[in-house]
Every structure is written in C-alpha cells, then in structure tokens.
Amino acid sequence: MTLKRRCRFCEAPLSLSFADLGMSPLSNAYLKSEDLNAMERFYPLHAWVCESCYLVQLEEFESPQRIFGEDYAYFSSYSDTWLEHARRYTELMIERFGFTAKSQIVEIASNDGYLLQYFKRKGIPVLGIEPAANVAAEAERRGVPTLVRFFGNDTARELAGAGRRADLLIGNNVLAHVPALNDFVAGMAILLKPGGVITMEFPHLLRLMEENQFDTIYHEHFSYFSFSVAERVLAAHGLTLFDVEEIPTHGGSLRVFAKHASNSAPPVGKRVAALRQREQKAGLDRGNTYGVFAEKVKATKRSLLRFLIEAREAGKRVVGYGAPAKGNTLLNYCGVRTDLLEYTVDRSPHKQGQFLPGTHIPVYAPDKIRETRPDYVLILPWNLKDEIAEQMADVRAWGGKFVVPIPEVRVLD
Ligand SMILES: [Zn+2]
C-alpha cells in the first residue's frame, strides 16, 4: 500500500525526511500507575519537508479532534511570564497602531482570555474565538466575549457577515496546530478589515534547526515555519508580511505582522528582507540543508545514549529534571527507559506520581533528587537550564552535575 503523503499547503508529494522520530505516544499522555499494564497508543512521529514550498510538517496520522479531544486545552493564565508577555504585547500594539474604543480586536485560539483581557481593560472591544468550551467559559467569566468554535473559512464568513471584521487579528501559537492550513489562513484574510493588521507568533524553524531543537517536534504541532514559508503561505491568500520581530518564547519565535496585499500602508519594514536573506544564507531554500538536519538528529541520539550508557557502566546514577512534552519526544525517540534514567522530577503537582508516556519513567517531586543524591541530573526542559541549575544549586554540594541534551549532550560547569 502506498501512503498518500502530500504537503498540507501546496499538495506536492512529500518524500524528503526532516526528522524521523519513530513511533511515539502523544506527548501529554502521562500515565497513572494503574495504567502501566494497559496498551498504549503510539503514532508515527515523522516530520517531512516539502521540496516544492519547504514547509516542514508532520504527515497526518489520525484525525486531530479524535486524538486531542477536549482535554487538550490548557489554561494560559497559569503562567506569570506568559501573562507579562501578553501585557507587554498589548501595550506595544496600542502604541504602534493607535487602537481605540472604536476598534475591534479578535483573537483566534484566545484560550481563557489571558491576552484579550488587557485590551478590554483599555476599553477596546474584543472577541475571542476558542474551540474548548471549558476554557472559553473561563474567558467569559473575566468579561472576554468568546465564540466557541474552530476557526476557518466558515467562521470567518459568518463573523464578517455580522459586521465583526477585525482591526487587529491575533493568532499566537496556533498556526502550527492547524491541520487545514489553507482554510485557516483564507479565513484570516476574510476576517481582516481592509486596513487591519494581523499579528502571529510561532516558533522559528531557523532556530529549531540551528539549535537542534528536534525535541520540540510533537504530534500536536503539524507544521514548522520559517519566515519565508509563512510569507509564502500568507501571500497565497492575499496577505503581505510587513514586519517581523524575533522573540525568545519557545526557544526562539517570530512575531510577524501582516496586512492585505492591496493595502499600501504600513510600508514593508527592513527586517523583512533581512530575515528572508538570513534564511536563504542558512540554506532554508535548499533541500540538502534539511537532509543534513535529519542526520544531525540521529547523531544526537547516539551521543545521548553514549553518555547514558557510559555513565551507568561507570556506576553513576543519572536522573532527569522536568517532565515537559519535549522530554517525551526525546526519551521515546532515544529509547531511554528507567535502566538509563532512573526517574525524573517536576514541580507541577499534576505530573508528580505519574509516569512518562511510552518510557514509563516515574515522575516525583524535586525533593527526590535531594534524597537520592544522583551523580547526574539531565535537564529535559533545556530552555530553562539556568533557572533549574540555580533552583537545584545544592546538587553541586554533593558533587552532582547538570547535563543538557540539546543542542548537544553537555555536562554543565
Ligand atoms: Zn509544499
């Protein structure tokens, strides 16, 4: 049987592998002890790059709604740094584009209203669009009107017909999660007023590749965008990117600004051509570059296993810190189980007492590390390595060392 594997943007056949991470359970499918003897569902975790448009993407493996169901949503407001990021964004947008009580702000995947609440406080009308009913209800409670719907062409037409087109249309960390990419972006073009502005944030593929962040590939993320590819996708729907900022979230993200191609203002800023050039220089418009990345991923697996095996053979104890989604991608891909990593710890009480999907590595509270005094602590959320090394500074008191797996296996000084 031949699989019908086609690009979700341009429909060209997909045959160039970007990262083949094997079979993996969903990254957030943590297990309780009573589930350990039950069958687990594994899905292929294989990213491909389209040789025609260079969109990096997972092939579809099962209907996303069926996989993620309604449990998938989480409450954004739980993180302080995230709220601060949202508040700053609001101020920047009002200052730059002069939104007033007469403007309409619309956010897609508005979650619990964590971002829109700041516009509302300034008296600017807002509307959230959020498919998860329980999360949307929380937004309504804080006074953010929210439509419980998946976003696409149909929703956009309905809203536009009801006179609710947007002066500012926001789509943060949603583009990667969209299976029907063209339907989604077409909807954005419909919902945007002729003079309106779109902003979107998404993890930057260039950073993923430069920093070997292959563990940020998981089933929930269908697409991985470079600036140039985002530009191409939006252009196909009559939208022009006129500015871009690089921001630190998720290991390095882009915030892009778009308008209707037919709208002459605002002018296209210098950063657009500069970033496009940087991506060209990095070879993102050549298939070979992606093939090189695929090899680097395999080499990282070998070196992590080499480190863990050598440590065990030398009689050292190795444990993990953190139970993030990216850790599950990494450990499943590398086939690391409790014989190589005894346990991991996490500050979240929801994860403590559970087991990592696939690898069945137990998750304890951080104090477990102080009780057992391991020789090495492998930091799975490597993006927080400084913060964690500081919180767990006493590890060094008994001669323990911190290790990061990405961009390459490295024992921290
Ligand atoms: Zn394509």
Short mmCIF file of C-alpha atoms and ligand atoms in Angstrom, two decimals:
data_model
loop_
_atom_site.label_atom_id
_atom_site.label_comp_id
_atom_site.label_asym_id
_atom_site.label_seq_id
_atom_site.Cartn_x
_atom_site.Cartn_y
_atom_site.Cartn_z
CA MET A 1 0.00 0.00 0.00
CA THR A 2 1.35 3.44 -0.87
CA LEU A 3 0.62 6.23 1.52
CA LYS A 4 -0.89 9.36 0.10
CA ARG A 5 1.52 11.83 1.63
CA ARG A 6 1.06 15.37 0.37
CA CYS A 7 2.05 18.86 1.50
CA ARG A 8 -0.72 20.48 3.55
CA PHE A 9 -0.01 23.81 1.87
CA CYS A 10 0.84 23.16 -1.80
CA GLU A 11 -0.15 19.48 -2.16
CA ALA A 12 3.16 18.43 -3.70
CA PRO A 13 4.15 14.85 -2.75
CA LEU A 14 6.33 14.62 0.38
CA SER A 15 9.43 12.46 0.11
CA LEU A 16 12.26 14.29 1.90
CA SER A 17 12.58 13.31 5.55
CA PHE A 18 13.34 16.05 8.09
CA ALA A 19 13.27 14.12 11.37
CA ASP A 20 12.11 10.54 11.75
CA LEU A 21 11.47 10.17 15.47
CA GLY A 22 9.91 6.74 15.23
CA MET A 23 6.69 5.71 16.91
CA SER A 24 5.70 7.81 19.89
CA PRO A 25 2.71 8.25 22.20
CA LEU A 26 1.12 11.70 22.46
CA SER A 27 3.49 13.86 24.46
CA ASN A 28 0.92 14.76 27.12
CA ALA A 29 -0.45 11.24 27.65
CA TYR A 30 1.01 10.82 31.16
CA LEU A 31 0.14 7.55 32.85
CA LYS A 32 -1.14 6.69 36.29
CA SER A 33 0.26 3.59 37.97
CA GLU A 34 -2.94 1.65 37.27
CA ASP A 35 -2.46 2.30 33.51
CA LEU A 36 1.04 0.87 33.33
CA ASN A 37 -0.04 -2.59 32.24
CA ALA A 38 -2.54 -1.36 29.67
CA MET A 39 -1.87 -0.92 25.97
CA GLU A 40 -0.63 2.49 24.89
CA ARG A 41 -1.33 4.13 21.56
CA PHE A 42 1.75 5.02 19.54
CA TYR A 43 1.68 7.14 16.39
CA PRO A 44 4.40 7.82 13.84
CA LEU A 45 6.31 10.98 14.70
CA HIS A 46 7.93 11.78 11.41
CA ALA A 47 8.47 15.28 10.08
CA TRP A 48 8.90 15.82 6.34
CA VAL A 49 9.87 18.84 4.33
CA CYS A 50 8.07 19.74 1.11
CA GLU A 51 10.63 20.11 -1.64
CA SER A 52 8.35 22.44 -3.50
CA CYS A 53 7.46 25.04 -0.82
CA TYR A 54 9.78 23.98 2.09
CA LEU A 55 7.02 23.70 4.66
CA VAL A 56 8.22 21.29 7.37
CA GLN A 57 5.27 19.20 8.53
CA LEU A 58 4.07 16.00 10.11
CA GLU A 59 2.05 13.72 7.95
CA GLU A 60 -1.49 13.25 9.16
CA PHE A 61 -1.75 10.15 11.29
CA GLU A 62 -5.30 10.28 12.61
CA SER A 63 -7.97 12.92 12.89
CA PRO A 64 -6.65 15.52 15.32
CA GLN A 65 -10.02 16.00 17.01
CA ARG A 66 -10.13 12.33 17.74
CA ILE A 67 -6.67 12.35 19.23
CA PHE A 68 -6.73 15.52 21.23
CA GLY A 69 -10.39 15.59 22.16
CA GLU A 70 -11.40 18.20 24.67
CA ASP A 71 -8.72 17.56 27.25
CA TYR A 72 -6.20 19.20 25.04
CA ALA A 73 -6.84 22.75 26.14
CA TYR A 74 -4.90 24.23 28.97
CA PHE A 75 -5.30 27.46 30.88
CA SER A 76 -2.79 30.05 29.72
CA SER A 77 -3.23 32.31 32.72
CA TYR A 78 -1.41 29.88 34.95
CA SER A 79 2.00 31.20 33.91
CA ASP A 80 3.22 34.59 35.16
CA THR A 81 5.84 35.09 32.47
CA TRP A 82 3.24 34.32 29.83
CA LEU A 83 0.89 36.95 31.24
CA GLU A 84 3.67 39.52 31.29
CA HIS A 85 4.46 38.70 27.66
CA ALA A 86 0.78 39.24 26.80
CA ARG A 87 0.53 42.53 28.69
CA ARG A 88 3.64 43.95 27.01
CA TYR A 89 2.32 42.92 23.61
CA THR A 90 -0.96 44.75 24.23
CA GLU A 91 0.82 47.97 25.08
CA LEU A 92 3.10 47.76 22.06
CA MET A 93 0.17 47.22 19.69
CA ILE A 94 -1.91 50.10 21.06
CA GLU A 95 1.09 52.40 20.91
CA ARG A 96 2.06 51.40 17.39
CA PHE A 97 -1.33 51.17 15.67
CA GLY A 98 -3.44 53.50 17.81
CA PHE A 99 -6.38 51.19 18.58
CA THR A 100 -9.29 52.90 20.33
CA ALA A 101 -12.79 52.21 21.68
CA LYS A 102 -13.90 52.19 18.03
CA SER A 103 -11.56 49.33 17.05
CA GLN A 104 -12.31 45.61 17.07
CA ILE A 105 -9.67 43.18 18.32
CA VAL A 106 -10.17 39.48 17.52
CA GLU A 107 -8.00 36.66 18.78
CA ILE A 108 -8.06 33.12 17.37
CA ALA A 109 -7.40 30.39 19.94
CA SER A 110 -7.97 33.01 22.62
CA ASN A 111 -7.80 30.45 25.40
CA ASP A 112 -9.07 31.80 28.74
CA GLY A 113 -8.84 35.43 27.64
CA TYR A 114 -5.36 35.87 29.13
CA LEU A 115 -4.38 38.32 26.38
CA LEU A 116 -7.65 39.99 25.39
CA GLN A 117 -8.30 40.99 29.00
CA TYR A 118 -5.57 43.65 28.67
CA PHE A 119 -7.19 45.24 25.61
CA LYS A 120 -10.55 45.16 27.35
CA ARG A 121 -9.12 46.98 30.36
CA LYS A 122 -8.18 49.80 27.99
CA GLY A 123 -11.80 49.99 26.76
CA ILE A 124 -11.11 48.39 23.35
CA PRO A 125 -13.78 45.93 22.11
CA VAL A 126 -12.53 42.34 21.94
CA LEU A 127 -13.76 38.99 20.68
CA GLY A 128 -12.17 35.64 21.37
CA ILE A 129 -12.56 32.50 19.25
CA GLU A 130 -11.79 29.33 21.17
CA PRO A 131 -12.88 25.74 20.46
CA ALA A 132 -12.58 24.40 24.02
CA ALA A 133 -15.83 25.20 25.83
CA ASN A 134 -14.46 24.93 29.39
CA VAL A 135 -11.63 27.33 28.62
CA ALA A 136 -13.94 29.74 26.79
CA ALA A 137 -16.24 29.78 29.83
CA GLU A 138 -13.34 30.98 31.94
CA ALA A 139 -12.73 33.80 29.44
CA GLU A 140 -16.39 34.83 29.66
CA ARG A 141 -16.10 34.93 33.43
CA ARG A 142 -13.39 37.52 33.14
CA GLY A 143 -15.51 39.55 30.73
CA VAL A 144 -13.96 38.47 27.44
CA PRO A 145 -16.74 37.58 24.97
CA THR A 146 -15.78 34.28 23.37
CA LEU A 147 -17.17 32.31 20.46
CA VAL A 148 -16.80 28.55 21.00
CA ARG A 149 -15.69 27.45 17.52
CA PHE A 150 -12.84 26.11 15.45
CA PHE A 151 -11.57 28.86 13.20
CA GLY A 152 -11.57 28.69 9.40
CA ASN A 153 -13.25 29.99 6.30
CA ASP A 154 -16.80 29.33 7.56
CA THR A 155 -16.42 31.00 10.93
CA ALA A 156 -14.72 33.99 9.28
CA ARG A 157 -17.53 34.45 6.75
CA GLU A 158 -20.15 34.31 9.45
CA LEU A 159 -18.40 36.93 11.58
CA ALA A 160 -17.68 39.18 8.61
CA GLY A 161 -21.35 38.91 7.60
CA ALA A 162 -22.33 40.01 11.10
CA GLY A 163 -20.09 43.09 10.80
CA ARG A 164 -17.37 41.86 13.14
CA ARG A 165 -14.25 42.17 11.00
CA ALA A 166 -11.04 42.88 12.83
CA ASP A 167 -8.77 45.90 13.02
CA LEU A 168 -6.32 43.65 14.82
CA LEU A 169 -6.47 39.90 14.28
CA ILE A 170 -4.25 37.86 16.57
CA GLY A 171 -3.14 34.25 16.12
CA ASN A 172 -0.48 33.33 18.65
CA ASN A 173 0.93 29.81 18.68
CA VAL A 174 -1.97 28.49 16.69
CA LEU A 175 -0.65 28.17 13.12
CA ALA A 176 1.45 25.10 13.95
CA HIS A 177 -1.62 23.35 15.38
CA VAL A 178 -3.83 23.82 12.33
CA PRO A 179 -4.38 20.74 10.15
CA ALA A 180 -6.25 22.59 7.35
CA LEU A 181 -3.71 25.36 6.88
CA ASN A 182 -5.20 26.95 3.74
CA ASP A 183 -8.73 27.04 5.14
CA PHE A 184 -7.39 28.75 8.27
CA VAL A 185 -5.33 31.43 6.52
CA ALA A 186 -8.10 32.09 3.99
CA GLY A 187 -10.36 32.72 6.99
CA MET A 188 -7.90 35.22 8.41
CA ALA A 189 -7.93 37.21 5.16
CA ILE A 190 -11.75 37.28 5.22
CA LEU A 191 -11.99 38.39 8.83
CA LEU A 192 -9.43 41.20 8.49
CA LYS A 193 -10.75 44.68 7.72
CA PRO A 194 -9.26 46.29 4.57
CA GLY A 195 -6.96 48.45 6.73
CA GLY A 196 -6.46 45.90 9.50
CA VAL A 197 -3.36 44.25 10.91
CA ILE A 198 -2.67 40.58 11.68
CA THR A 199 -0.03 39.50 14.18
CA MET A 200 1.01 35.91 14.68
CA GLU A 201 3.63 34.25 16.82
CA PHE A 202 5.15 30.86 16.12
CA PRO A 203 8.40 29.01 16.91
CA HIS A 204 11.02 29.83 14.27
CA LEU A 205 12.19 26.89 12.17
CA LEU A 206 15.59 28.52 11.65
CA ARG A 207 16.20 28.43 15.41
CA LEU A 208 14.89 24.87 15.66
CA MET A 209 17.44 23.83 13.05
CA GLU A 210 20.37 25.96 14.21
CA GLU A 211 19.91 24.83 17.81
CA ASN A 212 18.97 21.25 17.04
CA GLN A 213 15.64 21.56 18.88
CA PHE A 214 14.18 18.45 17.27
CA ASP A 215 12.54 17.51 20.57
CA THR A 216 10.06 20.37 20.03
CA ILE A 217 8.54 18.21 17.30
CA TYR A 218 5.43 16.53 18.64
CA HIS A 219 2.10 15.34 17.36
CA GLU A 220 0.26 18.50 18.39
CA HIS A 221 2.46 20.53 16.03
CA PHE A 222 1.53 19.76 12.45
CA SER A 223 3.66 22.48 10.80
CA TYR A 224 7.02 24.20 11.46
CA PHE A 225 7.53 27.58 9.81
CA SER A 226 10.44 29.55 8.58
CA PHE A 227 9.75 33.22 7.93
CA SER A 228 9.96 32.65 4.19
CA VAL A 229 7.42 29.83 4.24
CA ALA A 230 5.00 31.81 6.42
CA GLU A 231 5.35 34.64 3.93
CA ARG A 232 4.59 32.28 1.04
CA VAL A 233 1.53 30.77 2.76
CA LEU A 234 0.05 34.16 3.62
CA ALA A 235 0.80 35.56 0.16
CA ALA A 236 -1.24 32.73 -1.38
CA HIS A 237 -4.23 34.21 0.46
CA GLY A 238 -3.61 37.84 -0.45
CA LEU A 239 -1.76 38.79 2.73
CA THR A 240 1.63 40.52 2.92
CA LEU A 241 4.06 40.35 5.83
CA PHE A 242 5.25 43.89 6.52
CA ASP A 243 7.29 43.42 9.70
CA VAL A 244 8.81 40.75 11.90
CA GLU A 245 10.32 40.59 15.39
CA GLU A 246 12.36 37.82 16.94
CA ILE A 247 11.13 36.97 20.43
CA PRO A 248 12.51 34.50 22.98
CA THR A 249 9.40 32.36 23.64
CA HIS A 250 9.51 28.59 22.94
CA GLY A 251 13.25 28.51 22.30
CA GLY A 252 13.04 31.32 19.71
CA SER A 253 9.88 32.52 17.99
CA LEU A 254 8.82 35.04 15.39
CA ARG A 255 6.12 37.65 15.71
CA VAL A 256 5.01 38.52 12.20
CA PHE A 257 2.83 41.43 11.10
CA ALA A 258 0.56 41.08 8.08
CA LYS A 259 -1.88 43.24 6.10
CA HIS A 260 -3.93 42.84 2.95
CA ALA A 261 -1.65 42.91 -0.10
CA SER A 262 -3.99 45.53 -1.56
CA ASN A 263 -3.33 47.88 1.37
CA SER A 264 -0.39 50.21 0.68
CA ALA A 265 0.15 51.18 4.34
CA PRO A 266 2.00 50.34 6.50
CA PRO A 267 5.16 50.05 4.37
CA VAL A 268 7.18 46.84 4.42
CA GLY A 269 9.96 47.24 7.01
CA LYS A 270 13.64 46.46 6.56
CA ARG A 271 13.58 43.49 8.89
CA VAL A 272 11.51 41.53 6.39
CA ALA A 273 14.17 41.42 3.66
CA ALA A 274 16.93 40.98 6.26
CA LEU A 275 15.37 37.86 7.76
CA ARG A 276 14.46 36.45 4.37
CA GLN A 277 18.12 36.83 3.40
CA ARG A 278 19.37 35.24 6.59
CA GLU A 279 17.20 32.20 5.95
CA GLN A 280 18.46 31.98 2.39
CA LYS A 281 22.03 32.16 3.63
CA ALA A 282 21.27 29.34 6.08
CA GLY A 283 20.11 27.27 3.11
CA LEU A 284 16.42 27.02 4.01
CA ASP A 285 15.59 27.20 0.30
CA ARG A 286 17.62 24.08 -0.49
CA GLY A 287 16.52 20.50 0.17
CA ASN A 288 20.03 19.42 1.12
CA THR A 289 20.01 21.63 4.26
CA TYR A 290 17.07 19.66 5.63
CA GLY A 291 18.75 16.35 4.83
CA VAL A 292 21.78 17.47 6.87
CA PHE A 293 19.48 18.23 9.79
CA ALA A 294 17.98 14.73 9.62
CA GLU A 295 21.49 13.30 10.09
CA LYS A 296 22.24 15.65 12.99
CA VAL A 297 19.14 14.38 14.80
CA LYS A 298 20.39 10.79 14.55
CA ALA A 299 23.85 11.79 15.77
CA THR A 300 22.30 13.49 18.83
CA LYS A 301 20.52 10.27 19.72
CA ARG A 302 23.76 8.30 19.55
CA SER A 303 25.64 10.76 21.70
CA LEU A 304 22.92 10.93 24.36
CA LEU A 305 22.83 7.13 24.53
CA ARG A 306 26.63 7.00 24.63
CA PHE A 307 26.65 9.39 27.60
CA LEU A 308 23.95 7.49 29.50
CA ILE A 309 25.49 4.08 28.86
CA GLU A 310 28.98 5.19 29.83
CA ALA A 311 27.66 6.82 32.99
CA ARG A 312 25.86 3.63 34.00
CA GLU A 313 28.87 1.48 33.24
CA ALA A 314 30.96 3.73 35.45
CA GLY A 315 28.43 3.10 38.23
CA LYS A 316 26.96 6.61 38.16
CA ARG A 317 23.33 7.39 38.90
CA VAL A 318 21.52 9.52 36.33
CA VAL A 319 18.09 11.07 36.87
CA GLY A 320 16.03 13.64 34.99
CA TYR A 321 14.67 17.06 35.83
CA GLY A 322 11.36 18.11 34.34
CA ALA A 323 8.57 16.27 32.53
CA PRO A 324 7.88 18.56 29.56
CA ALA A 325 6.39 17.48 26.24
CA LYS A 326 9.79 17.88 24.60
CA GLY A 327 11.32 15.48 27.10
CA ASN A 328 8.85 12.83 26.00
CA THR A 329 9.79 13.26 22.35
CA LEU A 330 13.47 12.98 23.23
CA LEU A 331 13.24 9.98 25.57
CA ASN A 332 10.91 7.99 23.32
CA TYR A 333 13.00 8.67 20.25
CA CYS A 334 16.19 7.64 22.03
CA GLY A 335 14.56 4.64 23.71
CA VAL A 336 15.62 5.79 27.17
CA ARG A 337 13.84 3.96 29.98
CA THR A 338 14.41 3.50 33.70
CA ASP A 339 17.50 1.38 33.13
CA LEU A 340 19.23 4.52 31.81
CA LEU A 341 17.30 7.26 33.58
CA GLU A 342 16.01 6.16 36.98
CA TYR A 343 13.32 8.78 37.39
CA THR A 344 12.54 12.40 36.72
CA VAL A 345 11.07 15.16 38.88
CA ASP A 346 8.69 18.01 38.16
CA ARG A 347 7.41 20.98 40.14
CA SER A 348 3.88 20.51 38.82
CA PRO A 349 1.81 18.54 41.33
CA HIS A 350 -0.32 17.30 38.39
CA LYS A 351 2.62 15.36 36.99
CA GLN A 352 4.04 14.06 40.27
CA GLY A 353 3.08 10.46 40.92
CA GLN A 354 2.52 9.83 37.22
CA PHE A 355 4.69 8.12 34.60
CA LEU A 356 6.05 9.45 31.32
CA PRO A 357 4.16 8.14 28.28
CA GLY A 358 5.94 5.38 26.42
CA THR A 359 9.07 5.27 28.57
CA HIS A 360 7.20 4.76 31.89
CA ILE A 361 9.80 6.79 33.77
CA PRO A 362 8.27 7.81 37.13
CA VAL A 363 7.82 11.50 37.99
CA TYR A 364 8.50 12.64 41.56
CA ALA A 365 8.64 15.97 43.37
CA PRO A 366 12.05 17.73 43.11
CA ASP A 367 12.97 16.74 46.69
CA LYS A 368 13.54 13.20 45.46
CA ILE A 369 16.83 14.44 44.00
CA ARG A 370 17.95 15.72 47.41
CA GLU A 371 17.04 12.38 48.98
CA THR A 372 18.85 10.20 46.44
CA ARG A 373 21.83 12.43 45.55
CA PRO A 374 22.42 11.27 41.97
CA ASP A 375 25.66 11.92 40.08
CA TYR A 376 23.99 13.48 37.04
CA VAL A 377 20.76 15.43 36.57
CA LEU A 378 19.62 15.53 32.93
CA ILE A 379 17.66 18.74 32.39
CA LEU A 380 14.85 17.93 29.94
CA PRO A 381 13.44 21.49 29.61
CA TRP A 382 16.88 22.71 28.43
CA ASN A 383 15.45 26.16 27.69
CA LEU A 384 15.19 26.65 31.49
CA LYS A 385 18.61 25.22 32.33
CA ASP A 386 19.97 28.29 34.14
CA GLU A 387 16.86 28.69 36.25
CA ILE A 388 16.83 24.98 37.18
CA ALA A 389 20.56 24.80 37.95
CA GLU A 390 20.02 27.74 40.29
CA GLN A 391 16.91 26.28 42.00
CA MET A 392 18.72 22.99 42.48
CA ALA A 393 22.11 24.51 43.33
CA ASP A 394 22.59 22.06 46.24
CA VAL A 395 23.11 19.25 43.70
CA ARG A 396 26.62 20.59 43.24
CA ALA A 397 27.26 20.32 47.01
CA TRP A 398 27.41 16.51 46.83
CA GLY A 399 29.40 16.61 43.57
CA GLY A 400 26.37 16.14 41.30
CA LYS A 401 26.44 17.63 37.84
CA PHE A 402 23.81 19.00 35.47
CA VAL A 403 23.61 17.76 31.90
CA VAL A 404 21.68 19.19 28.94
CA PRO A 405 20.75 17.03 25.93
CA ILE A 406 20.17 19.84 23.39
CA PRO A 407 21.72 21.31 21.23
CA GLU A 408 24.20 18.60 22.10
CA VAL A 409 24.87 16.49 25.16
CA ARG A 410 26.89 18.65 27.50
CA VAL A 411 27.80 18.47 31.20
CA LEU A 412 27.38 21.99 32.65
CA ASP A 413 30.32 23.52 34.52
ZN ZN B 1 4.51 22.28 -0.18
#
